[in-house]
Structure formats: C-alpha cells, structure tokens
mmCIF file of C-alpha atoms in Angstrom:
data_model
loop_
_atom_site.group_PDB
_atom_site.id
_atom_site.type_symbol
_atom_site.label_atom_id
_atom_site.label_comp_id
_atom_site.label_asym_id
_atom_site.label_seq_id
_atom_site.Cartn_x
_atom_site.Cartn_y
_atom_site.Cartn_z
ATOM 1 C CA MET A 171 2.649 -21.200 2.085
ATOM 2 C CA THR A 172 3.407 -22.851 -1.234
ATOM 3 C CA SER A 173 6.899 -22.836 -2.640
ATOM 4 C CA PRO A 174 7.676 -20.526 -5.587
ATOM 5 C CA ALA A 175 7.973 -23.543 -7.864
ATOM 6 C CA HIS A 176 4.308 -24.406 -7.279
ATOM 7 C CA ARG A 177 2.784 -20.934 -7.496
ATOM 8 C CA SER A 178 0.699 -19.914 -10.439
ATOM 9 C CA PRO A 179 2.657 -17.659 -12.837
ATOM 10 C CA VAL A 180 -0.252 -15.189 -13.174
ATOM 11 C CA PRO A 181 -1.766 -13.504 -10.077
ATOM 12 C CA GLU A 182 -5.369 -13.454 -11.400
ATOM 13 C CA LEU A 183 -8.472 -12.609 -9.429
ATOM 14 C CA ALA A 184 -9.830 -16.131 -9.743
ATOM 15 C CA ARG A 185 -7.619 -17.776 -7.144
ATOM 16 C CA GLY A 186 -8.846 -20.565 -4.899
ATOM 17 C CA GLN A 187 -8.824 -21.747 -1.336
ATOM 18 C CA GLU A 188 -5.026 -21.670 -1.092
ATOM 19 C CA ASP A 189 -5.091 -17.868 -0.837
ATOM 20 C CA CYS A 190 -8.006 -17.912 1.617
ATOM 21 C CA SER A 191 -6.116 -20.104 4.062
ATOM 22 C CA ARG A 192 -2.955 -18.064 3.592
ATOM 23 C CA ARG A 193 -4.771 -14.904 4.676
ATOM 24 C CA SER A 194 -5.474 -16.327 8.104
ATOM 25 C CA LEU A 195 -1.862 -15.403 8.819
ATOM 26 C CA GLY A 196 -1.109 -12.071 10.490
ATOM 27 C CA ARG A 197 -4.565 -11.672 11.980
ATOM 28 C CA PRO A 198 -4.348 -9.016 14.719
ATOM 29 C CA ASP A 199 -5.780 -9.626 18.157
ATOM 30 C CA ASP A 200 -8.766 -7.537 19.222
ATOM 31 C CA ASP A 201 -6.600 -5.385 21.484
ATOM 32 C CA GLU A 202 -3.579 -5.165 19.187
ATOM 33 C CA VAL A 203 -2.259 -1.671 18.523
ATOM 34 C CA PRO A 204 -1.394 -0.735 14.909
ATOM 35 C CA VAL A 205 2.321 -0.359 14.331
ATOM 36 C CA LEU A 206 1.657 2.635 12.053
ATOM 37 C CA GLU A 207 -1.539 4.613 11.749
ATOM 38 C CA ALA A 208 -3.008 7.712 10.087
ATOM 39 C CA ARG A 209 -6.084 9.356 11.623
ATOM 40 C CA ASP A 210 -8.175 11.830 9.634
ATOM 41 C CA VAL A 211 -5.086 13.002 7.758
ATOM 42 C CA HIS A 212 -5.219 15.888 5.279
ATOM 43 C CA VAL A 213 -2.324 16.915 3.032
ATOM 44 C CA HIS A 214 -2.718 20.107 0.993
ATOM 45 C CA PHE A 215 -0.217 21.628 -1.419
ATOM 46 C CA HIS A 216 -0.272 25.228 -2.638
ATOM 47 C CA GLY A 217 0.429 25.925 -6.286
ATOM 48 C CA THR A 218 -0.870 27.624 -9.416
ATOM 49 C CA ASP A 219 -3.079 26.432 -12.251
ATOM 50 C CA SER A 220 -2.429 26.790 -15.991
ATOM 51 C CA HIS A 221 -3.602 30.415 -15.824
ATOM 52 C CA GLY A 222 -1.260 31.326 -12.983
ATOM 53 C CA ARG A 223 -4.004 31.513 -10.370
ATOM 54 C CA ALA A 224 -3.287 30.269 -6.834
ATOM 55 C CA VAL A 225 -4.890 26.905 -6.042
ATOM 56 C CA THR A 226 -4.860 24.415 -3.183
ATOM 57 C CA ILE A 227 -4.311 20.784 -4.187
ATOM 58 C CA ARG A 228 -6.035 18.421 -1.771
ATOM 59 C CA ALA A 229 -3.757 15.408 -2.152
ATOM 60 C CA LEU A 230 -5.243 13.683 0.904
ATOM 61 C CA ASP A 231 -8.617 14.631 2.314
ATOM 62 C CA GLY A 232 -9.474 12.851 5.570
ATOM 63 C CA VAL A 233 -7.640 9.511 5.341
ATOM 64 C CA ASP A 234 -7.760 6.819 8.037
ATOM 65 C CA LEU A 235 -5.350 3.919 7.612
ATOM 66 C CA ALA A 236 -3.735 1.434 10.008
ATOM 67 C CA LEU A 237 -0.957 -1.109 9.445
ATOM 68 C CA TYR A 238 -0.579 -4.194 11.633
ATOM 69 C CA PRO A 239 2.402 -6.548 12.165
ATOM 70 C CA GLY A 240 2.390 -9.557 9.879
ATOM 71 C CA GLN A 241 -0.252 -8.073 7.598
ATOM 72 C CA ILE A 242 -0.061 -6.744 4.035
ATOM 73 C CA SER A 243 -2.430 -3.859 3.320
ATOM 74 C CA ALA A 244 -2.863 -2.889 -0.318
ATOM 75 C CA LEU A 245 -3.599 0.658 -1.447
ATOM 76 C CA VAL A 246 -5.234 0.594 -4.881
ATOM 77 C CA GLY A 247 -6.296 3.439 -7.142
ATOM 78 C CA GLU A 248 -5.569 5.409 -10.293
ATOM 79 C CA SER A 249 -2.727 7.867 -10.739
ATOM 80 C CA GLY A 250 -3.241 11.032 -8.705
ATOM 81 C CA SER A 251 -5.482 9.394 -6.114
ATOM 82 C CA GLY A 252 -3.001 10.006 -3.279
ATOM 83 C CA LYS A 253 -1.385 6.567 -2.842
ATOM 84 C CA THR A 254 2.245 7.707 -2.985
ATOM 85 C CA THR A 255 1.409 10.729 -0.832
ATOM 86 C CA ILE A 256 0.395 8.364 1.973
ATOM 87 C CA ALA A 257 3.669 6.438 1.652
ATOM 88 C CA ARG A 258 5.706 9.646 1.737
ATOM 89 C CA LEU A 259 3.660 10.840 4.694
ATOM 90 C CA PHE A 260 4.521 7.670 6.640
ATOM 91 C CA ALA A 261 8.155 8.075 5.532
ATOM 92 C CA LEU A 262 8.136 11.645 6.950
ATOM 93 C CA ILE A 263 8.949 13.132 3.547
ATOM 94 C CA TYR A 264 5.692 15.095 3.764
ATOM 95 C CA ARG A 265 4.055 16.586 6.845
ATOM 96 C CA PRO A 266 0.279 16.409 7.337
ATOM 97 C CA THR A 267 -1.661 19.646 6.981
ATOM 98 C CA SER A 268 -3.986 18.324 9.668
ATOM 99 C CA GLY A 269 -4.718 14.996 11.317
ATOM 100 C CA GLU A 270 -2.458 12.679 13.260
ATOM 101 C CA LEU A 271 0.199 10.031 12.590
ATOM 102 C CA LEU A 272 0.895 7.391 15.245
ATOM 103 C CA TYR A 273 3.644 4.830 15.701
ATOM 104 C CA ASP A 274 2.831 1.977 18.113
ATOM 105 C CA GLY A 275 -0.102 4.030 19.357
ATOM 106 C CA THR A 276 2.009 7.113 20.126
ATOM 107 C CA PRO A 277 1.770 10.359 18.095
ATOM 108 C CA ILE A 278 4.839 10.861 15.918
ATOM 109 C CA ARG A 279 6.845 13.901 16.972
ATOM 110 C CA VAL A 280 10.045 13.501 14.959
ATOM 111 C CA ARG A 281 12.089 16.528 13.969
ATOM 112 C CA GLY A 282 15.501 15.224 12.927
ATOM 113 C CA GLY A 283 18.462 13.890 14.891
ATOM 114 C CA ARG A 284 18.408 10.635 16.831
ATOM 115 C CA ALA A 285 14.620 10.455 16.923
ATOM 116 C CA GLU A 286 14.438 10.538 13.123
ATOM 117 C CA ARG A 287 17.126 7.861 12.800
ATOM 118 C CA ALA A 288 15.282 5.671 15.297
ATOM 119 C CA TYR A 289 12.062 6.098 13.314
ATOM 120 C CA TYR A 290 13.702 5.145 10.019
ATOM 121 C CA ARG A 291 15.123 2.071 11.716
ATOM 122 C CA ASN A 292 11.530 0.890 12.036
ATOM 123 C CA VAL A 293 9.904 2.298 8.884
ATOM 124 C CA GLN A 294 11.505 1.803 5.475
ATOM 125 C CA LEU A 295 10.374 2.925 2.016
ATOM 126 C CA ILE A 296 10.929 0.768 -1.083
ATOM 127 C CA TYR A 297 10.898 3.035 -4.119
ATOM 128 C CA GLN A 298 9.107 2.358 -7.360
ATOM 129 C CA ASP A 299 12.086 2.607 -9.703
ATOM 130 C CA PRO A 300 14.948 0.181 -8.925
ATOM 131 C CA PHE A 301 17.007 1.750 -11.713
ATOM 132 C CA ALA A 302 17.064 5.132 -9.930
ATOM 133 C CA SER A 303 17.001 4.133 -6.251
ATOM 134 C CA LEU A 304 20.446 2.450 -6.313
ATOM 135 C CA ASN A 305 23.748 4.275 -6.890
ATOM 136 C CA GLY A 306 25.174 2.750 -10.068
ATOM 137 C CA LEU A 307 28.734 3.770 -9.097
ATOM 138 C CA LYS A 308 28.749 1.707 -5.894
ATOM 139 C CA LYS A 309 29.051 -2.043 -5.487
ATOM 140 C CA ILE A 310 26.185 -3.963 -3.938
ATOM 141 C CA ARG A 311 28.374 -4.697 -0.917
ATOM 142 C CA THR A 312 28.875 -0.945 -0.330
ATOM 143 C CA ILE A 313 25.203 -0.059 -0.857
ATOM 144 C CA ILE A 314 24.018 -2.492 1.799
ATOM 145 C CA SER A 315 26.983 -2.176 4.165
ATOM 146 C CA ARG A 316 26.609 1.594 4.432
ATOM 147 C CA VAL A 317 23.101 1.242 5.871
ATOM 148 C CA VAL A 318 24.326 -1.323 8.396
ATOM 149 C CA LYS A 319 27.261 0.899 9.362
ATOM 150 C CA ILE A 320 25.028 3.956 9.948
ATOM 151 C CA HIS A 321 22.442 2.202 12.098
ATOM 152 C CA PHE A 322 24.705 -0.333 13.820
ATOM 153 C CA PRO A 323 28.022 1.508 14.258
ATOM 154 C CA ARG A 324 29.338 -0.960 16.849
ATOM 155 C CA LEU A 325 29.562 -3.791 14.352
ATOM 156 C CA GLY A 326 33.091 -4.412 13.139
ATOM 157 C CA ARG A 327 34.129 -4.931 9.535
ATOM 158 C CA ALA A 328 33.658 -8.677 9.737
ATOM 159 C CA GLY A 329 30.204 -8.232 11.243
ATOM 160 C CA ILE A 330 29.154 -5.764 8.548
ATOM 161 C CA ARG A 331 30.365 -8.084 5.767
ATOM 162 C CA ALA A 332 28.493 -11.013 7.297
ATOM 163 C CA ARG A 333 25.364 -8.881 7.680
ATOM 164 C CA ALA A 334 25.467 -7.779 4.020
ATOM 165 C CA ALA A 335 25.710 -11.391 2.866
ATOM 166 C CA GLU A 336 22.868 -12.410 5.192
ATOM 167 C CA LEU A 337 20.584 -9.690 3.834
ATOM 168 C CA LEU A 338 21.141 -10.729 0.219
ATOM 169 C CA GLU A 339 20.361 -14.296 1.204
ATOM 170 C CA ARG A 340 17.113 -13.182 2.838
ATOM 171 C CA ALA A 341 16.243 -11.452 -0.452
ATOM 172 C CA ASN A 342 16.813 -14.766 -2.266
ATOM 173 C CA MET A 343 19.961 -13.579 -4.051
ATOM 174 C CA THR A 344 22.122 -16.662 -3.724
ATOM 175 C CA PRO A 345 24.938 -17.475 -3.847
ATOM 176 C CA THR A 346 25.658 -14.077 -2.321
ATOM 177 C CA SER A 347 29.260 -14.110 -3.511
ATOM 178 C CA ARG A 348 27.958 -13.747 -7.057
ATOM 179 C CA TYR A 349 26.346 -10.365 -6.303
ATOM 180 C CA LEU A 350 28.290 -8.626 -3.514
ATOM 181 C CA ASP A 351 31.046 -7.248 -5.751
ATOM 182 C CA ARG A 352 28.846 -6.399 -8.717
ATOM 183 C CA TYR A 353 27.350 -3.030 -9.610
ATOM 184 C CA PRO A 354 23.616 -2.278 -9.989
ATOM 185 C CA THR A 355 24.203 -1.780 -13.724
ATOM 186 C CA ASP A 356 25.177 -5.457 -13.920
ATOM 187 C CA LEU A 357 21.815 -6.603 -12.573
ATOM 188 C CA SER A 358 18.349 -7.019 -14.019
ATOM 189 C CA GLY A 359 15.407 -4.919 -12.813
ATOM 190 C CA GLY A 360 14.127 -7.717 -10.592
ATOM 191 C CA GLN A 361 17.559 -8.246 -9.062
ATOM 192 C CA ARG A 362 17.914 -4.511 -8.398
ATOM 193 C CA GLN A 363 14.562 -4.435 -6.635
ATOM 194 C CA ARG A 364 15.681 -7.365 -4.483
ATOM 195 C CA VAL A 365 18.790 -5.409 -3.538
ATOM 196 C CA ALA A 366 16.555 -2.448 -2.629
ATOM 197 C CA ILE A 367 14.462 -4.742 -0.429
ATOM 198 C CA ALA A 368 17.608 -6.208 1.159
ATOM 199 C CA ARG A 369 18.813 -2.666 1.911
ATOM 200 C CA ALA A 370 15.463 -1.855 3.539
ATOM 201 C CA LEU A 371 15.711 -5.000 5.679
ATOM 202 C CA ALA A 372 19.181 -4.024 6.910
ATOM 203 C CA VAL A 373 17.712 -2.181 9.905
ATOM 204 C CA ASN A 374 15.168 -4.885 10.836
ATOM 205 C CA PRO A 375 12.179 -2.615 10.167
ATOM 206 C CA LYS A 376 8.704 -3.184 11.520
ATOM 207 C CA VAL A 377 7.085 -1.558 8.477
ATOM 208 C CA LEU A 378 7.856 -1.708 4.754
ATOM 209 C CA LEU A 379 6.267 0.921 2.511
ATOM 210 C CA ALA A 380 6.344 -0.649 -0.955
ATOM 211 C CA ASP A 381 5.473 2.057 -3.488
ATOM 212 C CA GLU A 382 4.539 0.150 -6.656
ATOM 213 C CA PRO A 383 7.587 -2.143 -6.315
ATOM 214 C CA THR A 384 6.755 -4.163 -9.446
ATOM 215 C CA SER A 385 5.519 -1.496 -11.872
ATOM 216 C CA MET A 386 8.971 -1.027 -13.466
ATOM 217 C CA LEU A 387 9.586 -4.760 -13.836
ATOM 218 C CA ASP A 388 8.822 -7.219 -16.610
ATOM 219 C CA ALA A 389 5.717 -9.325 -16.056
ATOM 220 C CA SER A 390 7.844 -12.479 -15.921
ATOM 221 C CA ILE A 391 9.695 -11.341 -12.790
ATOM 222 C CA ARG A 392 6.994 -9.400 -10.951
ATOM 223 C CA LEU A 393 5.765 -12.524 -9.205
ATOM 224 C CA ASP A 394 9.204 -13.135 -7.674
ATOM 225 C CA VAL A 395 9.087 -9.758 -5.909
ATOM 226 C CA LEU A 396 5.494 -10.304 -4.758
ATOM 227 C CA ASN A 397 6.417 -13.711 -3.355
ATOM 228 C CA LEU A 398 9.395 -12.188 -1.550
ATOM 229 C CA LEU A 399 7.146 -9.620 0.154
ATOM 230 C CA SER A 400 4.731 -12.391 1.100
ATOM 231 C CA ASP A 401 7.544 -14.488 2.575
ATOM 232 C CA LEU A 402 8.768 -11.493 4.594
ATOM 233 C CA ARG A 403 5.268 -11.000 5.959
ATOM 234 C CA GLU A 404 5.338 -14.551 7.280
ATOM 235 C CA SER A 405 8.973 -14.913 8.350
ATOM 236 C CA GLU A 406 9.696 -11.401 9.680
ATOM 237 C CA LYS A 407 6.138 -10.431 10.734
ATOM 238 C CA VAL A 408 6.617 -7.002 9.163
ATOM 239 C CA ALA A 409 3.682 -4.775 8.303
ATOM 240 C CA VAL A 410 3.650 -4.037 4.566
ATOM 241 C CA LEU A 411 1.860 -1.224 2.765
ATOM 242 C CA TYR A 412 1.626 -2.409 -0.845
ATOM 243 C CA ILE A 413 0.802 0.430 -3.258
ATOM 244 C CA THR A 414 -0.342 -0.558 -6.728
ATOM 245 C CA HIS A 415 -2.560 0.263 -9.702
ATOM 246 C CA ASP A 416 -3.191 -3.458 -10.209
ATOM 247 C CA ILE A 417 -6.013 -4.817 -8.076
ATOM 248 C CA ALA A 418 -5.250 -8.328 -9.364
ATOM 249 C CA SER A 419 -1.804 -8.323 -7.740
ATOM 250 C CA ALA A 420 -3.333 -6.809 -4.596
ATOM 251 C CA ARG A 421 -5.775 -9.709 -4.488
ATOM 252 C CA TYR A 422 -2.903 -12.170 -4.859
ATOM 253 C CA LEU A 423 -0.670 -10.636 -2.184
ATOM 254 C CA SER A 424 -2.609 -8.636 0.390
ATOM 255 C CA ASP A 425 -4.681 -9.410 3.466
ATOM 256 C CA ARG A 426 -6.632 -6.172 3.146
ATOM 257 C CA ILE A 427 -7.461 -3.799 0.280
ATOM 258 C CA ASN A 428 -8.038 -0.038 0.566
ATOM 259 C CA VAL A 429 -9.429 1.618 -2.558
ATOM 260 C CA MET A 430 -8.470 5.287 -3.090
ATOM 261 C CA TYR A 431 -10.014 7.929 -5.297
ATOM 262 C CA GLY A 432 -9.485 11.674 -5.225
ATOM 263 C CA GLY A 433 -7.468 11.720 -2.008
ATOM 264 C CA LYS A 434 -9.926 9.586 -0.043
ATOM 265 C CA ILE A 435 -10.177 5.907 0.881
ATOM 266 C CA ILE A 436 -13.626 5.207 -0.520
ATOM 267 C CA GLU A 437 -13.829 1.491 0.289
ATOM 268 C CA ALA A 438 -11.828 -0.832 2.545
ATOM 269 C CA GLY A 439 -12.086 -4.382 3.784
ATOM 270 C CA SER A 440 -10.534 -7.812 3.784
ATOM 271 C CA THR A 441 -9.266 -8.891 0.395
ATOM 272 C CA GLU A 442 -11.900 -11.600 -0.004
ATOM 273 C CA SER A 443 -14.671 -9.163 0.959
ATOM 274 C CA ILE A 444 -13.564 -6.487 -1.507
ATOM 275 C CA ILE A 445 -13.119 -8.978 -4.350
ATOM 276 C CA SER A 446 -16.289 -10.994 -3.798
ATOM 277 C CA ALA A 447 -18.701 -8.249 -2.690
ATOM 278 C CA PRO A 448 -17.597 -4.747 -3.737
ATOM 279 C CA VAL A 449 -20.052 -1.940 -3.075
ATOM 280 C CA HIS A 450 -18.587 1.256 -4.534
ATOM 281 C CA PRO A 451 -19.002 1.605 -8.329
ATOM 282 C CA TYR A 452 -15.353 2.661 -8.662
ATOM 283 C CA THR A 453 -14.193 -0.538 -6.971
ATOM 284 C CA LYS A 454 -16.370 -2.535 -9.343
ATOM 285 C CA LEU A 455 -14.796 -0.736 -12.290
ATOM 286 C CA LEU A 456 -11.290 -1.559 -11.024
ATOM 287 C CA LEU A 457 -12.253 -5.216 -10.684
ATOM 288 C CA SER A 458 -13.778 -5.284 -14.156
ATOM 289 C CA ALA A 459 -10.446 -4.089 -15.585
ATOM 290 C CA ALA A 460 -8.485 -6.913 -13.925
ATOM 291 C CA PRO A 461 -7.914 -10.267 -15.672
ATOM 292 C CA ASP A 462 -10.525 -12.800 -14.629
ATOM 293 C CA PRO A 463 -11.266 -15.423 -17.313
ATOM 294 C CA ALA A 464 -14.209 -16.806 -15.321
ATOM 295 C CA ARG A 465 -16.057 -13.488 -15.547
ATOM 296 C CA TYR A 466 -16.089 -13.521 -19.340
ATOM 297 C CA LYS A 467 -16.502 -17.265 -19.858
ATOM 298 C CA GLY A 468 -19.152 -17.945 -22.472
ATOM 299 C CA SER A 469 -20.248 -14.378 -23.176
ATOM 300 C CA GLY A 470 -17.188 -12.189 -23.529
ATOM 301 C CA LYS A 471 -19.279 -9.264 -22.260
ATOM 302 C CA PRO A 472 -18.187 -6.957 -19.427
ATOM 303 C CA THR A 473 -20.284 -6.996 -16.251
ATOM 304 C CA HIS A 474 -20.130 -3.271 -15.424
ATOM 305 C CA GLU A 475 -21.986 -0.266 -16.764
ATOM 306 C CA PRO A 476 -19.942 2.179 -18.872
ATOM 307 C CA ILE A 477 -18.672 5.255 -17.063
ATOM 308 C CA ALA A 478 -19.555 8.758 -18.115
ATOM 309 C CA ASP A 479 -17.174 10.515 -20.493
ATOM 310 C CA SER A 480 -15.622 12.844 -17.943
ATOM 311 C CA ARG A 481 -12.180 13.905 -16.835
ATOM 312 C CA PRO A 482 -10.719 12.586 -13.568
ATOM 313 C CA VAL A 483 -11.436 14.369 -10.314
ATOM 314 C CA ASP A 484 -10.078 17.877 -9.868
ATOM 315 C CA ASN A 485 -8.285 17.835 -6.513
ATOM 316 C CA THR A 486 -8.121 21.642 -6.479
ATOM 317 C CA SER A 487 -11.896 21.851 -5.976
ATOM 318 C CA ASP A 488 -13.562 21.478 -2.599
ATOM 319 C CA ILE A 489 -16.220 18.973 -3.676
ATOM 320 C CA ARG A 490 -19.153 18.139 -1.448
ATOM 321 C CA GLY A 491 -20.222 14.532 -1.364
ATOM 322 C CA CYS A 492 -18.733 11.894 -3.643
ATOM 323 C CA ARG A 493 -15.765 12.849 -5.814
ATOM 324 C CA PHE A 494 -16.578 10.024 -8.243
ATOM 325 C CA ALA A 495 -20.130 11.236 -8.891
ATOM 326 C CA ASP A 496 -19.479 12.894 -12.274
ATOM 327 C CA ARG A 497 -18.047 9.622 -13.614
ATOM 328 C CA CYS A 498 -20.353 7.231 -11.766
ATOM 329 C CA PRO A 499 -22.870 5.252 -13.852
ATOM 330 C CA VAL A 500 -25.333 5.042 -10.924
ATOM 331 C CA ALA A 501 -24.952 8.533 -9.414
ATOM 332 C CA MET A 502 -27.929 10.098 -7.629
ATOM 333 C CA PRO A 503 -28.640 13.803 -6.922
ATOM 334 C CA LYS A 504 -27.762 13.427 -3.223
ATOM 335 C CA CYS A 505 -24.305 12.125 -4.161
ATOM 336 C CA THR A 506 -23.240 15.745 -4.663
ATOM 337 C CA SER A 507 -25.835 17.645 -2.624
ATOM 338 C CA GLU A 508 -25.268 15.964 0.765
ATOM 339 C CA ASP A 509 -22.239 15.078 2.865
ATOM 340 C CA LEU A 510 -21.155 11.513 2.200
ATOM 341 C CA PRO A 511 -21.410 9.270 5.290
ATOM 342 C CA LEU A 512 -19.418 6.140 6.084
ATOM 343 C CA PHE A 513 -21.253 2.834 5.971
ATOM 344 C CA ARG A 514 -19.940 -0.243 7.739
ATOM 345 C CA SER A 515 -20.783 -3.902 7.294
ATOM 346 C CA ILE A 516 -22.615 -5.592 10.157
ATOM 347 C CA ARG A 517 -20.784 -8.837 9.293
ATOM 348 C CA ASP A 518 -17.122 -7.814 9.073
ATOM 349 C CA SER A 519 -14.790 -4.813 8.831
ATOM 350 C CA HIS A 520 -15.857 -3.815 5.310
ATOM 351 C CA THR A 521 -16.491 -0.048 5.069
ATOM 352 C CA VAL A 522 -17.541 2.145 2.170
ATOM 353 C CA HIS A 523 -18.277 5.813 1.444
ATOM 354 C CA CYS A 524 -21.195 5.372 -0.973
ATOM 355 C CA TRP A 525 -24.951 5.852 -0.869
ATOM 356 C CA GLN A 526 -25.342 2.494 -2.628
ATOM 357 C CA ALA A 527 -24.818 0.858 0.767
ATOM 358 C CA GLU A 528 -27.780 2.690 2.337
ATOM 359 C CA ASP A 529 -30.330 0.194 1.000
ATOM 360 C CA ASP A 530 -28.119 -2.831 1.624
ATOM 361 C CA ALA A 531 -29.283 -4.821 4.665
ATOM 362 C CA ASP A 532 -25.687 -5.858 5.385
ATOM 363 C CA TYR A 533 -24.580 -2.252 6.011
ATOM 364 C CA GLU A 534 -25.356 0.368 8.607
ATOM 365 C CA ARG A 535 -24.442 4.020 8.900
ATOM 366 C CA ALA A 536 -21.320 4.449 11.023
ATOM 367 C CA SER A 537 -21.117 6.790 13.990
ATOM 368 C CA SER A 538 -19.477 10.195 13.591
ATOM 369 C CA ASP A 539 -16.394 9.084 15.575
ATOM 370 C CA ARG A 540 -13.942 8.719 12.689
ATOM 371 C CA SER A 541 -11.063 7.510 14.834
ATOM 372 C CA ARG A 542 -12.752 4.239 15.672
ATOM 373 C CA THR A 543 -14.216 3.252 12.332
ATOM 374 C CA PRO A 544 -13.401 -0.187 10.851
ATOM 375 C CA THR A 545 -11.466 1.610 8.088
ATOM 376 C CA ASN A 546 -9.077 2.719 10.792
ATOM 377 C CA SER A 547 -8.999 -0.514 12.778
ATOM 378 C CA ALA A 548 -8.240 -2.546 9.652
ATOM 379 C CA LYS A 549 -8.663 -5.891 11.405
ATOM 380 C CA LYS A 550 -9.104 -9.092 9.448
ATOM 381 C CA GLU A 551 -12.213 -11.194 9.554
#
C-alpha cells in the first residue's frame, strides 16, 4: 500500500498496476463464509401517489449481496436505486419484506435487547452527512467515550479516556490532544467524518456500512477519507460496504463493484472486470460519465450511444424483464416480454442481468438456484 503522500490526488478510472496488486488483499478462501449476507431480499413500502392512490414502492426487488472480511464492496447507482435501503437493511433500521439476512452464515433474528446490542457491536453504519451525524453540543471526547462506555461498561475512566485517544489516532487525527476537547462545530467536514469513523470503530466492528461517506465533503479532502477506509480494510480486516454515485471512486477504493438500478443489482464482479469489460448498457453509461482522460484522448467524442429521453424507472410498477429497457439504447423486444435471467462469466465471478450477455461466448446462463450465484458469493478472482 502506498503512503498518502505518494497517492494520486484524483481517483480516476485510468489507474495502473498499483491498484491491481492492491486488490489481491482480502481475497476470501473458497470455503470462507460471508460476514454479512442478503439472499433474495425484497423491501416494499406502502404509500400513495400524487393522486392519493395507494401504491407499493419496490425499493429492493430480489437482491443478493455478500460482504467478506478484509474486502471493500462498492454499491454504485443513481439516486433511488436502493443503495441506502440495503445499508439500512443491514443496520436493522428496515426489515425485509421477504428474503433472508445472515450474519456469519446464521440467519439474523434480532429483536432488541442484548442481541441487538451484540449485533451493533459488529455492524456499524457511517452516515452520509458528518454535519448532522455528530451532536454539536458535545465534545469529541464525550461523543466517542459514550460509545465505549455503553459497549464496554467494565472499562474505568482511565481506560475509556485512553480508548478515545486511541480511536482518534486510528482515524489519523493526531495529535489527539488537539481534538478531544473540541466540538464538532470547530472541525472541518473531513475531520467530522473522521470522528464519525472513529466512533464506529469504537466497538471493533467486523463490518462498516459507509453510506456515501464523501459526498458531503470537498473534493480536496475526499481522498483522505477513501484512504482511511482502505487502510482500515488492510489493518483491521473489516468488511466495508462502500455506497456511492461515483464509479470512479469505487474503482479507486473497492475490490468488487455491484451496480444497482431500480432496486436490483444488475451487474456485479471484481473491480477490474467491471471497469475493463462491462456488459450491461447502464454500467457502460456510468463508466462513460466518469473522468477518464485516456478515453477521450485525440477525439473528444464519447464512446457510448445516447440514452432514450425517458424518466427514471417507476419503482411502483411491477415491471417484467429489464427495468432499464425504456432508457436502453440497445433494448430488444424480449427485454420487456420475457423474464430476465442471470448470466455468469465462465472465467470469473462476473454476473449480469442482461440479454446482451446471451451471445457472448464468455457468459453462460446461470442455474435457477439464486442462493449460490456468483453475485451472492462475491469472491475475488
């Protein structure tokens, strides 16, 4: 791992062999059990439309996702695709309408009390907005110490103070004496997000759910937070779910990328596989929107076909086939007339829900057993 002083200031798509070698870290063994997993999960909300009619919002519609120790999995997609819903599902803020959540291979059956506290000791959520997630009336020492006191009540005052200082140091906020007695309002956005990460680390979690942790930060300090998450992946061996709109930062940070659209994971695979050989037209459109000077060198022309002038997917409709079809530049009649199968790569764990893979010799139609698809296993090549 390179030091922060030698990292490129812009996490572009065109990054070299340094990232490829870095992604050999955190590779799960063949028999390794995911630390956190969702199997065929559906989340539906009941509400009303603009005319007052009852509707069902299909926020998640058959999602398979697995997180492994020492691995960063990115969840990429536009607003409303269901990314934050997955994070809140793993954080037990939402309950699945159907499907199954597993922790260390065991179905999660948490309903408050000690079991819930034990779960949160292992799974922590980092919120998007560092300006709202910290109490501005409390000192940094109090914010972090309270978490330690709740989960480790046997620690004395001296132990709690030492633990608070240690956590700030792990979040690269040194010297710690400069920050412990300050208020969140005295800190910059990047410093606040580091405090939020330090607070999440207070319980030694196995999983960090990072819900767009850099979207509220200036571009100049986003890289510091990304590098901190990467360092934690290597030093603490935590599993990280990195939620973002920015596929360029996902390429820089993650070991695996899952592309979401309309409540479904439509394409998933290792980061290098998704970046170098995307199959789904929506994934290609996301990549075309990311900064990559090499792609435009000499011509200045985009490499993708323009999308149809259509509104985003309506999650209140029970759509057969591909939800992206009405915006897809290469849509076929069967995209909306037939059920959409899962195709898997014969070379690696790349999977995609798109008929474009049917004529690709590198892909085969997956079996109907959803629970054992490569999308769910999420192992690195």
